[in-house]
XYZ file of C-alpha atoms in Angstrom:
67
model
C -11.316 -22.600 -6.792
C -11.217 -18.901 -7.163
C -14.250 -17.260 -5.615
C -17.137 -15.537 -7.689
C -15.998 -12.093 -6.969
C -12.455 -12.805 -8.385
C -13.767 -14.389 -11.630
C -15.686 -11.221 -12.344
C -12.619 -9.111 -11.359
C -10.709 -10.926 -13.856
C -13.046 -9.593 -16.660
C -13.399 -6.105 -15.060
C -11.661 -3.538 -17.659
C -10.048 -1.395 -14.938
C -8.982 -4.133 -12.442
C -5.505 -5.357 -12.146
C -5.798 -8.448 -13.575
C -6.526 -6.676 -16.825
C -3.454 -4.834 -16.616
C -1.529 -7.964 -15.807
C -2.837 -9.576 -19.063
C -1.640 -6.402 -21.061
C 1.519 -6.765 -19.556
C 1.758 -10.533 -20.431
C 0.426 -9.673 -24.122
C 3.104 -6.959 -24.626
C 5.857 -9.071 -23.469
C 4.650 -12.003 -25.552
C 4.949 -9.778 -28.847
C 8.229 -8.485 -27.605
C 9.238 -12.185 -27.681
C 7.747 -13.023 -30.753
C 9.856 -9.825 -32.346
C 13.051 -11.016 -30.822
C 12.990 -14.821 -30.391
C 16.314 -15.913 -30.732
C 18.584 -13.163 -28.674
C 15.653 -11.506 -26.778
C 16.323 -7.425 -26.359
C 18.338 -7.696 -23.130
C 17.926 -7.929 -19.615
C 15.344 -5.954 -18.237
C 15.157 -3.990 -21.185
C 11.528 -5.320 -21.960
C 10.335 -2.575 -19.820
C 11.928 0.238 -21.997
C 10.090 -1.243 -24.745
C 6.521 -1.782 -23.237
C 5.334 1.854 -24.089
C 6.121 0.994 -27.746
C 4.410 -2.265 -27.552
C 1.409 -1.120 -25.679
C 0.741 1.144 -28.673
C 1.227 -1.573 -30.943
C -1.145 -4.087 -29.513
C -3.897 -1.410 -28.588
C -3.341 -1.338 -24.686
C -5.172 1.354 -22.810
C -3.045 4.962 -22.474
C -2.949 4.784 -18.470
C -1.619 1.032 -18.728
C 1.194 0.166 -16.068
C 4.764 0.081 -17.012
C 5.919 -2.957 -14.752
C 7.578 -6.718 -15.017
C 5.316 -9.389 -16.525
C 5.043 -11.723 -13.390
């Protein structure tokens, strides 16, 4: 089980886990918008800025892969 500090960190708005959640949300929305054929290998990263705006992510969010 995760430690108490780790659980608190998940809910920290500036924490790495929040960045990961925004990445997952944006990539999930990309999938929902392109379910049959996708957007192309690795091109989801190119679409992230557009999708971050679409889902209301913070402006300084990291562009990375969903892992």
